[in-house]
Coordinates of C-alpha atoms in Angstrom, one line a residue:
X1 CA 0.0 0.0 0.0
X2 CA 1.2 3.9 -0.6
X3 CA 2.3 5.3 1.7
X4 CA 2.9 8.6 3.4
X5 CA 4.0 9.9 7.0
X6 CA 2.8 12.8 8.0
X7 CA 5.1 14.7 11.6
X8 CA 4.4 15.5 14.6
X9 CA 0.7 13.8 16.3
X10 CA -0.5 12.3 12.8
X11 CA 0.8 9.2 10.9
X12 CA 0.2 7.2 7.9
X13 CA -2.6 4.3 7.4
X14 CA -1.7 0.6 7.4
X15 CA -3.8 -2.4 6.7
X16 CA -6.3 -3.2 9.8
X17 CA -5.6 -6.5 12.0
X18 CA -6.4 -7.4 14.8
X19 CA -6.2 -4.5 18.1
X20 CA -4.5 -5.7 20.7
X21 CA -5.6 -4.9 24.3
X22 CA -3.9 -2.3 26.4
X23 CA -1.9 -3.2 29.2
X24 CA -3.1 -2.8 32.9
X25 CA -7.1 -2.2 32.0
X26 CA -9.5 -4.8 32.7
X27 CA -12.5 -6.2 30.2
X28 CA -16.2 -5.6 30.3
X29 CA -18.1 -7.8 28.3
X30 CA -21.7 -6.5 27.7
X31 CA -23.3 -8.6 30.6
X32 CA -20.4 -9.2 32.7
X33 CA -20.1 -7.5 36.1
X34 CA -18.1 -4.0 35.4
X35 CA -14.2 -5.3 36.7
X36 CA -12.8 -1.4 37.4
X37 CA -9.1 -0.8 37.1
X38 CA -7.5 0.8 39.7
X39 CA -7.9 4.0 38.0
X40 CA -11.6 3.2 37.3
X41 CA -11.6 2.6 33.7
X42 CA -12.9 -0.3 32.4
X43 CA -12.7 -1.6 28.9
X44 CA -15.8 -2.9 26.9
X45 CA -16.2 -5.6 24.4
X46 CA -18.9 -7.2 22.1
X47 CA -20.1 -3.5 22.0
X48 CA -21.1 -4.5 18.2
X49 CA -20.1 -5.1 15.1
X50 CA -17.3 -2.6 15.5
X51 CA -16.5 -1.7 11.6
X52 CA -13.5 0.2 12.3
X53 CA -11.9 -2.4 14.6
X54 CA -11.6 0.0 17.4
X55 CA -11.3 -0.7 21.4
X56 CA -13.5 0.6 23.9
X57 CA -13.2 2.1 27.5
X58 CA -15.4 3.6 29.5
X59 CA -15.4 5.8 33.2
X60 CA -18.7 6.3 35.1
X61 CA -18.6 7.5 38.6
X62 CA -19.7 5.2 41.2
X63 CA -23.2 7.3 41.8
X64 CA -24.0 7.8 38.2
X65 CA -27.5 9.1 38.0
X66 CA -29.5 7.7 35.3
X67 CA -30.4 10.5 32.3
X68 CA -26.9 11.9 33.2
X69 CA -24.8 13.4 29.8
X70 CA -22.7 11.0 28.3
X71 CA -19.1 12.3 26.8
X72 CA -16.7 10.6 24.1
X73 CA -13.3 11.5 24.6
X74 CA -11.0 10.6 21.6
X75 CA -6.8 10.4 21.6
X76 CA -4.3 11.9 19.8
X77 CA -1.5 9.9 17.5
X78 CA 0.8 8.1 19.9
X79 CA -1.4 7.9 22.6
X80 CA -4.1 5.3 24.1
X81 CA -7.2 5.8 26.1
X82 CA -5.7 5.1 29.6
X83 CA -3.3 8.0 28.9
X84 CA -5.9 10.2 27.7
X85 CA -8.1 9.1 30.9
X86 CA -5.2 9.9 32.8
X87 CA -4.2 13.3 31.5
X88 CA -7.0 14.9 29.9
X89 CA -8.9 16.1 33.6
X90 CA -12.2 14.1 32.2
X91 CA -12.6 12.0 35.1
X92 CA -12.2 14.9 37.4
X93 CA -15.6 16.9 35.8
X94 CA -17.5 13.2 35.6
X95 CA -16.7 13.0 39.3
X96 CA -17.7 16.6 40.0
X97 CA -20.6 16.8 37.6
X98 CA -22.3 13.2 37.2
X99 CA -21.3 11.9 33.4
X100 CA -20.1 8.9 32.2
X101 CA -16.6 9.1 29.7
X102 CA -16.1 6.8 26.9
X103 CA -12.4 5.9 25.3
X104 CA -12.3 5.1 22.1
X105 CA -9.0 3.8 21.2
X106 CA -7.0 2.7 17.7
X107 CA -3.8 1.4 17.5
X108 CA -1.0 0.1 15.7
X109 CA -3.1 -2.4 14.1
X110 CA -5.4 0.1 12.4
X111 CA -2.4 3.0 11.7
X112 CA 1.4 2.9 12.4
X113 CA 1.0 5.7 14.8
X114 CA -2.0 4.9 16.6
X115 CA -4.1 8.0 15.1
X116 CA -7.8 7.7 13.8
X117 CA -8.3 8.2 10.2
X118 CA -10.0 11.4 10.2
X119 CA -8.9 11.7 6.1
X120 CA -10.3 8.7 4.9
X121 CA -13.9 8.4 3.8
X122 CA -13.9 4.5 4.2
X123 CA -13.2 5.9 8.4
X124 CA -14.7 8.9 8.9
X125 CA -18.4 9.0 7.5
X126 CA -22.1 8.7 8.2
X127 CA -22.3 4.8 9.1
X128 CA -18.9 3.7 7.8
X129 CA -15.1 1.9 9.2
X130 CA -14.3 4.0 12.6
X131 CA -17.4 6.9 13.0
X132 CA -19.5 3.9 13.0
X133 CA -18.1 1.8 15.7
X134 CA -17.8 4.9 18.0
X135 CA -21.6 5.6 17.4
X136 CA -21.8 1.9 18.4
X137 CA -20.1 2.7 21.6
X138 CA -22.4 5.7 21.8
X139 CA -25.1 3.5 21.9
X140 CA -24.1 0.4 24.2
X141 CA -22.9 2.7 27.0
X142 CA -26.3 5.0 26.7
X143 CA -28.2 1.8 27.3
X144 CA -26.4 0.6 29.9
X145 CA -26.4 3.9 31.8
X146 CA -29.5 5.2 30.9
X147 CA -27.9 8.4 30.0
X148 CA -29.7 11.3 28.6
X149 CA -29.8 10.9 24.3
X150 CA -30.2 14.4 23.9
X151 CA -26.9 15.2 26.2
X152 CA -24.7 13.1 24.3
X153 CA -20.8 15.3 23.4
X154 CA -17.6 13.9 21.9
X155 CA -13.9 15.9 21.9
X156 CA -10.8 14.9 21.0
X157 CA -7.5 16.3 20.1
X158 CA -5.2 16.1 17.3
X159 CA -6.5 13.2 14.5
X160 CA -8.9 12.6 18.0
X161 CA -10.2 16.2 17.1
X162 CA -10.6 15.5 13.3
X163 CA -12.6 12.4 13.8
X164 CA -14.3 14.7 16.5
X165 CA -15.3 17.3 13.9
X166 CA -16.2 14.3 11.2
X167 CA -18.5 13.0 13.6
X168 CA -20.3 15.9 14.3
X169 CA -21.1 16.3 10.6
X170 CA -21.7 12.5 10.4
X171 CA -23.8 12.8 13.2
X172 CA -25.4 15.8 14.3
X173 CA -28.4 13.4 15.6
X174 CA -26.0 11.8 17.9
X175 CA -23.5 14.5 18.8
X176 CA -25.5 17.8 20.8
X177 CA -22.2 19.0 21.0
X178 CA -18.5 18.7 20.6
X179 CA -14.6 20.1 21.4
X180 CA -12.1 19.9 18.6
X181 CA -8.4 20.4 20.4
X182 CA -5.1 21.2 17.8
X183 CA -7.9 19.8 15.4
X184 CA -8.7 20.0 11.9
X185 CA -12.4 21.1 10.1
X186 CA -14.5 18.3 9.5
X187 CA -14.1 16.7 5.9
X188 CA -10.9 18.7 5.5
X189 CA -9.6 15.8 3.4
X190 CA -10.7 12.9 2.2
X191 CA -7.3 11.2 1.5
X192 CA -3.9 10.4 2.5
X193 CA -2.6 12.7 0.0
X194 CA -4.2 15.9 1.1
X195 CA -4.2 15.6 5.0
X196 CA -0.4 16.7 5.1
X197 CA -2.0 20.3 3.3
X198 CA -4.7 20.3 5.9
X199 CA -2.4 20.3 8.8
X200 CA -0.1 23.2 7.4
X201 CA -1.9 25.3 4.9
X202 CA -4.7 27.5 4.9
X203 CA -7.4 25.7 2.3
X204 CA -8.4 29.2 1.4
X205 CA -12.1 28.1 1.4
X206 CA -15.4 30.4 2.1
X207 CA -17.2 29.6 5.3
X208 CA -19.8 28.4 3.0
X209 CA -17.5 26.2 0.7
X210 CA -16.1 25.2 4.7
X211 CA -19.9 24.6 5.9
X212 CA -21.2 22.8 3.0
X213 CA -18.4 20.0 4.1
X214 CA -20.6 19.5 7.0
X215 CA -23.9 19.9 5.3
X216 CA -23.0 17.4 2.7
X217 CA -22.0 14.3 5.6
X218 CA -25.6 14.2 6.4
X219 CA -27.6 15.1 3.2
X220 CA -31.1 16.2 4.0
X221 CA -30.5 16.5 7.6
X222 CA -32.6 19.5 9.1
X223 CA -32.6 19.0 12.9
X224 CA -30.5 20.5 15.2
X225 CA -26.7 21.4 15.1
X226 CA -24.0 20.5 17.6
X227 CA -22.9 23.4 19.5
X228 CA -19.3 23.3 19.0
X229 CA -16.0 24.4 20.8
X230 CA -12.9 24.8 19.5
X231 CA -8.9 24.8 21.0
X232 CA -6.2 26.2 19.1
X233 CA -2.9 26.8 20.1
X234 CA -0.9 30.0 18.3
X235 CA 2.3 28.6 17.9
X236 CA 1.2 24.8 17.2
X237 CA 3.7 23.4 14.5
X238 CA 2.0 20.5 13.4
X239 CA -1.5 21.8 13.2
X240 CA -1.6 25.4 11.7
X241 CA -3.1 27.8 13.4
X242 CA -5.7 28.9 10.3
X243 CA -7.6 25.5 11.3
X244 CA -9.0 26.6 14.0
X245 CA -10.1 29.9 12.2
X246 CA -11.5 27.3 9.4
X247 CA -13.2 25.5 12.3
X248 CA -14.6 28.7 13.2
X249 CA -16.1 29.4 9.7
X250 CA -17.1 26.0 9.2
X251 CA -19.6 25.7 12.3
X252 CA -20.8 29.4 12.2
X253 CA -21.7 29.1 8.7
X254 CA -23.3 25.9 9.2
X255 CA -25.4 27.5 12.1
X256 CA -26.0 30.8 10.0
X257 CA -24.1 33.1 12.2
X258 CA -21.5 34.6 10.6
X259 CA -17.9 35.2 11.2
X260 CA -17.9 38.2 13.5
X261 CA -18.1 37.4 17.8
X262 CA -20.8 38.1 19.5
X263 CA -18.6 38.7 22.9
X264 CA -14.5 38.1 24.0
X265 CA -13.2 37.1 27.3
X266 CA -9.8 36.3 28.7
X267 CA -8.8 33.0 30.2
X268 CA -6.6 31.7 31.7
X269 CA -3.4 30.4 30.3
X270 CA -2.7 33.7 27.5
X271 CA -6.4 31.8 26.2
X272 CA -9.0 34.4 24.4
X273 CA -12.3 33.0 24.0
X274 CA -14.9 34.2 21.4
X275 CA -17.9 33.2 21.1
X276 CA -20.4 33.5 18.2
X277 CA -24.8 33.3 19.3
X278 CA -27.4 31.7 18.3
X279 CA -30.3 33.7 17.0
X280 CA -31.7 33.0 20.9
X281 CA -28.6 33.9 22.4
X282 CA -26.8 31.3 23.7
X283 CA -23.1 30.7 22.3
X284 CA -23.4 28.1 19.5
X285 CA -19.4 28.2 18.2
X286 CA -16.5 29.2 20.7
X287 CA -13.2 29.5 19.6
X288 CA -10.3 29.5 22.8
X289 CA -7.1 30.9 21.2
X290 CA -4.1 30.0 23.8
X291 CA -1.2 32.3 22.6
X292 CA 2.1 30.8 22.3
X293 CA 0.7 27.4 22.8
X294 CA 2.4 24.5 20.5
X295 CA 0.4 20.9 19.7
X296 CA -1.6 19.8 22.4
X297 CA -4.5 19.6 25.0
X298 CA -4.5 22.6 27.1
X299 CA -4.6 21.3 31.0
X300 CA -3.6 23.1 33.9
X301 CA -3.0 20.6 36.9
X302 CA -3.8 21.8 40.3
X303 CA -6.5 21.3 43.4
X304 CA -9.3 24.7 42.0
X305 CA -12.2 24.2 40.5
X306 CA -11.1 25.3 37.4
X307 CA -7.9 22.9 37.4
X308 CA -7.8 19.8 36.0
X309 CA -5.1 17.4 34.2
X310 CA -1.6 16.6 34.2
X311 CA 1.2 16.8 32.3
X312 CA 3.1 15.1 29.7
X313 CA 3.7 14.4 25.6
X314 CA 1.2 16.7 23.9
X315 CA -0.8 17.9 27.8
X316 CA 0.3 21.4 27.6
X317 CA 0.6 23.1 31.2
X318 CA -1.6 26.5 29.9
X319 CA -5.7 26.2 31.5
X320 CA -8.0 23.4 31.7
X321 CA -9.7 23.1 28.3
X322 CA -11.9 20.2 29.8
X323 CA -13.5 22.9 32.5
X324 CA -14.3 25.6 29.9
X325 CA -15.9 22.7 27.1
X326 CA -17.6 20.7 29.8
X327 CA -19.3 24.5 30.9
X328 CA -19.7 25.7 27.4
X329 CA -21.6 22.4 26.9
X330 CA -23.3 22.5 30.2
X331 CA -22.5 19.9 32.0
X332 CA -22.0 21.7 34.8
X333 CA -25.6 22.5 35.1
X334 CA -27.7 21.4 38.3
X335 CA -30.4 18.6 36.9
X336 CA -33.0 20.9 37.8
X337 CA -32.1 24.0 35.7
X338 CA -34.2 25.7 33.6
X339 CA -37.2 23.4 34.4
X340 CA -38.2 25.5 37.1
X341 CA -41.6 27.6 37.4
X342 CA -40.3 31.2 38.7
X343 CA -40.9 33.8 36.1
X344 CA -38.3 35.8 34.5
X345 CA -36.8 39.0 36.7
X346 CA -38.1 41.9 34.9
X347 CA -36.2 45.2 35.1
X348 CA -32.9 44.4 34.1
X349 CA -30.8 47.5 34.0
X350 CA -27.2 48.1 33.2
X351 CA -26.3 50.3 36.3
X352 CA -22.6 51.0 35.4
X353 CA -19.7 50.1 33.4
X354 CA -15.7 50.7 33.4
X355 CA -13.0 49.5 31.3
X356 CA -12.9 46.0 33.0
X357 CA -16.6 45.6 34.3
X358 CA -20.1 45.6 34.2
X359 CA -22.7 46.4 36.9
X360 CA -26.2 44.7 36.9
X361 CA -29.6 45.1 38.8
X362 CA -32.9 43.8 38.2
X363 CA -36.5 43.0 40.3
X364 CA -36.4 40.4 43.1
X365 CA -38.4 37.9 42.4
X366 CA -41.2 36.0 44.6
X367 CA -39.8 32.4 45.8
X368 CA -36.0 33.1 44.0
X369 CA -33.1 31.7 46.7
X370 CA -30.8 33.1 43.7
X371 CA -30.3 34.3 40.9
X372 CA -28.4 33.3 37.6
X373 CA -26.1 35.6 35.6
X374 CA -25.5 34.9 32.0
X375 CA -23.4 37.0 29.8
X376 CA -23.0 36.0 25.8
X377 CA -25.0 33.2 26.9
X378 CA -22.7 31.7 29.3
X379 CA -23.2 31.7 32.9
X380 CA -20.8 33.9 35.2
X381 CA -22.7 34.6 38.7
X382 CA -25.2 33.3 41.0
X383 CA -25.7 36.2 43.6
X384 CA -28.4 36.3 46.1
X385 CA -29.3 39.7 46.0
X386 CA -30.5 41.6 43.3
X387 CA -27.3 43.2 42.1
X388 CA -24.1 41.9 40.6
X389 CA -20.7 43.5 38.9
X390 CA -18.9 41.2 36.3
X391 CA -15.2 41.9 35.9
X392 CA -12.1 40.6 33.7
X393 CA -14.4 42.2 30.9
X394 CA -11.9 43.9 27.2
X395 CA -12.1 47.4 26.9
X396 CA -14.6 49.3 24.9
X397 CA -16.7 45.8 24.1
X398 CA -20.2 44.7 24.4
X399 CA -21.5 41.8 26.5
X400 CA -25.2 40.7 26.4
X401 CA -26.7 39.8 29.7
X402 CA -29.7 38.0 31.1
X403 CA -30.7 36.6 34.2
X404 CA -32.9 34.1 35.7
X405 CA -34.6 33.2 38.9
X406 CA -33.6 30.1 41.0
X407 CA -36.1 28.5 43.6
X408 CA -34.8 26.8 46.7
X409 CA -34.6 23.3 44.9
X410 CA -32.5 24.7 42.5
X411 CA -34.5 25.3 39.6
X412 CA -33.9 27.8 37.5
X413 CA -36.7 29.7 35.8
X414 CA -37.2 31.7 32.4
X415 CA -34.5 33.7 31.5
X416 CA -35.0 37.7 31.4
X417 CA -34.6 39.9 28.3
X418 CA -31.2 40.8 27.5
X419 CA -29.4 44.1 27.9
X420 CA -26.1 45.2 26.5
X421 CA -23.5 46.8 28.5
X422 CA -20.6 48.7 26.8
X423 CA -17.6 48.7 28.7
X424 CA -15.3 52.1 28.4
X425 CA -12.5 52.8 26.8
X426 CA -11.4 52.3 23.1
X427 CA -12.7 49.5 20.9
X428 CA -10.6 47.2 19.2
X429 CA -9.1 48.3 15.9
X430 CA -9.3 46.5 12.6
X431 CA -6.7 46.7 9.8
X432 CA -7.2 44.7 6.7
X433 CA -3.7 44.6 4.3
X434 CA -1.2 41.8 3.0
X435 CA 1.0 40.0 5.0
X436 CA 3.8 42.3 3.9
X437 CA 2.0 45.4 4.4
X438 CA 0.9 44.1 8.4
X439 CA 4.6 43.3 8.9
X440 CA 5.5 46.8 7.2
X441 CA 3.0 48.6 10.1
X442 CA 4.6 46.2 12.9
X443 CA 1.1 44.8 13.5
X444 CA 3.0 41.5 12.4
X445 CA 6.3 39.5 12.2
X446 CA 7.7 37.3 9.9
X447 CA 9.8 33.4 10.1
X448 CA 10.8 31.0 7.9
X449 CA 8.6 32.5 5.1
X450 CA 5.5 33.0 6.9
X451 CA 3.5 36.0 8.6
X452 CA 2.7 36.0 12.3
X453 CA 0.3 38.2 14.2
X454 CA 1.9 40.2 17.4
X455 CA 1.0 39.3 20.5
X456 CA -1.4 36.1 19.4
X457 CA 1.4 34.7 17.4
X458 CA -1.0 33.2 15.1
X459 CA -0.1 32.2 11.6
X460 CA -1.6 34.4 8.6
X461 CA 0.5 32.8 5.8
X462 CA 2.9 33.2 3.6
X463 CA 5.1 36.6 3.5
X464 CA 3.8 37.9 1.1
X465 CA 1.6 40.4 -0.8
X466 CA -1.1 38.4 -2.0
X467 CA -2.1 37.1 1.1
X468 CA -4.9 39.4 3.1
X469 CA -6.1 39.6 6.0
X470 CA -8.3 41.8 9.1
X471 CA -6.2 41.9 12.2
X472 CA -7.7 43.5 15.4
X473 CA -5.8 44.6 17.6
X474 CA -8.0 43.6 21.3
X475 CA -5.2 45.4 23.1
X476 CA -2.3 48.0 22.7
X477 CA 0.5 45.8 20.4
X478 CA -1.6 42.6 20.8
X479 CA -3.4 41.2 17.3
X480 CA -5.8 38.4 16.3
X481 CA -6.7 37.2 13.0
X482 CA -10.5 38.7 12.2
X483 CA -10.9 38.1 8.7
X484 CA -14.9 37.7 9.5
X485 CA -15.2 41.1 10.7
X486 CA -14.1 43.4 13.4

């Protein structure tokens, strides 16, 4: 068979054999008593007919309630599921936030370097070789569990994050949401040949040319679309940069968007998150840029809340990517919320804003034990009272807020109308120019024959004058690619 190797997380396809079993992890037949390692992963077989020849592993917490979420967490090149288990900060969320994980795992028997076939159509589509036997995992461990169909996400990271993105387009009545890490758009290529262009070159495509890739996986499919995160390190070598900005016009344009963010944030880590609304909303795409970050999952080990992972080949010490999917996706959410009966607070008002922050007040409600504080759709207080002040806000940006009532049991009632506060201070600038011209107005740099935006570091292309495109420049000398508007 041809062949080519591709560097760094990705590797070339062999012909599939048998998979062996992974060392140290015990097996779960479908009927068999669940035999738990000692880091509580278990591994599954006779989960199906298993197309792609893949293994299966699965975490559930001890007390998993039924109708809990259910999350598919996929590997990178080089790595299995127990390291994935072990590094990614999964099991720390499951533990915290009642879900069940499953592993899907290749191998040397399947690809030289252990990475899923995320370019190969025979792998990677609607009822087909790998995507198919991790829907078949998808719906052994939801029967077992009883978990929640409708809460059903998958992530992964490197070729893990391009079968990630496949699937969702394969299956956006499986997948309500997903996480791409150091990833590549879904259908990006559909052979051997063209992944190495994928993971180094900008495909120069239209978010439309980008979304109909996703469109055309599941022809005639009209119901809902995953909500989708992506992770995209500025420096990564091995995955360019301009994938996740293709990711980013990929999904918005599948969800009718467009390109510009409806609200910014800073994260941990160097880690700039946009997200991009639904027409109701809530954020349907969010892009988390982590400047100066090479190939890898984002974790950031430690005892907080918002710590998780460890260490090692391709877990990047930078913030903990698993926290900020899992509560993009919700999973953090109390069982009871938004089924409760309290009405909406009326009389939201923005009562003052600076350069960093945002003040809020609205009418107490009858019943409410708190209230919840949403801004671009994602939640960032629960106060008791009837005031709150959001900080770590950008300069000169606007943030949409609404809030809802909680009753004692935890429910939490209709959401309010939104408002829009405006912090002070001067909005981000947009320049749109060639490569050459952004590096003549030291809003870029150049290496090795390519153009690098200041202060994100993230690759625009070749140095040269007939490549363009929109920087904006979020603070003073610091510049992000926003070729879908400012």
């Amino acid at each position: 068979m041809r062949s080519l190797t591709l560097r760094g997380a990705f590797g070339r396809r062999v012909l599939a054999v048998a998979l062996g079993l992974a060392a140290g992890l015990t097996t779960l037949s479908p009927l068999a008593r669940p035999a738990v390692a000692a880091d509580g992963l278990q591994q599954v077989t006779g989960f199906g007919s298993n197309p792609g020849n893949l293994g299966m592993y699965v975490y559930a917490p001890a007390d998993l309630p039924a109708n809990a979420p259910l999350v598919v967490a996929m590997h990178g090149c080089t790595q299995s599921a127990s390291d994935y288990h072990a590094h990614s900060g999964w099991q720390k969320f499951a533990d915290a936030w009642g879900f069940a994980v499953v592993y899907p795992q290749t191998g040397p028997a399947n690809n030289s370097m252990s990475c899923f076939s995320w370019f190969d159509p025979a792998e990677d589509t609607r009822g087909r070789g790998e995507a198919a036997s991790v829907v078949q995992m998808v719906d052994h461990a939801a029967a077992r569990y009883g978990s929640d169909r409708h809460r059903v996400f998958v992530t992964g990271l490197s070729a893990g994050g391009g079968m990630t993105a496949d699937l969702l387009a394969a299956y956006p009545d499986v997948f309500a949401g997903g996480a791409i890490a150091s990833g590549l758009p879904a259908q990006c290529a559909t052979s051997l040949a063209a992944a190495s262009g994928c993971q180094y070159g900008d495909q120069r495509l239209t978010p439309k040319q980008w979304g109909d890739k996703v469109r055309g996986s599941y022809p005639g499919y009209t119901g809902p679309w995953p909500r989708v995160a992506i992770w995209q390190g500025t420096a990564d070598g091995t995955v360019a940069p301009v994938n996740g900005t293709e990711l980013r016009d990929q999904w918005t344009d599948v969800w009718g968007i467009g390109q510009t963010a409806s609200g910014t944030r800073s994260l941990p880590g160097s880690t700039t998150e946009s997200t991009y609304d639904d027409p109701a909303g809530r954020p349907a795409v969010a892009l988390y840029s982590v400047s100066g970050m090479a190939h890898g999952l984002a974790v950031s080990p430690g005892s907080g809340a918002d710590s998780c992972g460890s260490t090692g080949t391709y877990y990047l010490n930078r913030v903990c990517s698993s926290y900020y999917t899992g509560k993009f996706w919700g999973l953090d959410a109390s069982p009871g919320d938004g089924e409760g009966t309290l009405p909406a607070p009326s009389g939201l008002t923005v009562t003052g804003t600076t350069g960093t922050s945002a003040g809020l007040s609205w009418t107490a409600v009858s019943g409410a034990a708190s209230y919840a504080v949403y801004r671009d759709g994602g939640k960032v207080g629960s106060p008791t009272g009837t005031s709150f002040t959001d900080t770590g806000l950008s300069a000169g940006t606007a943030y949409r807020y609404t809030v809802a009532a909680i009753d004692p049991s935890g429910a939490e009632g209709t959401r309010s109308g939104a408002v829009t506060a405006t912090t002070t201070g001067a909005a981000p600038r947009c320049y749109t120019a060639s490569n050459y011209h952004q590096v003549a107005a030291g809003r870029a740099h150049q290496s090795g024959g390519y153009t690098y935006a200041n202060g994100s570091n993230q690759n625009m292309g070749l140095y040269n004058v007939a490549v363009t495109h929109t920087l904006k420049e979020t603070s003073p000398g610091y510049f992000v690619l926003a070729d879908g508007g400012c």
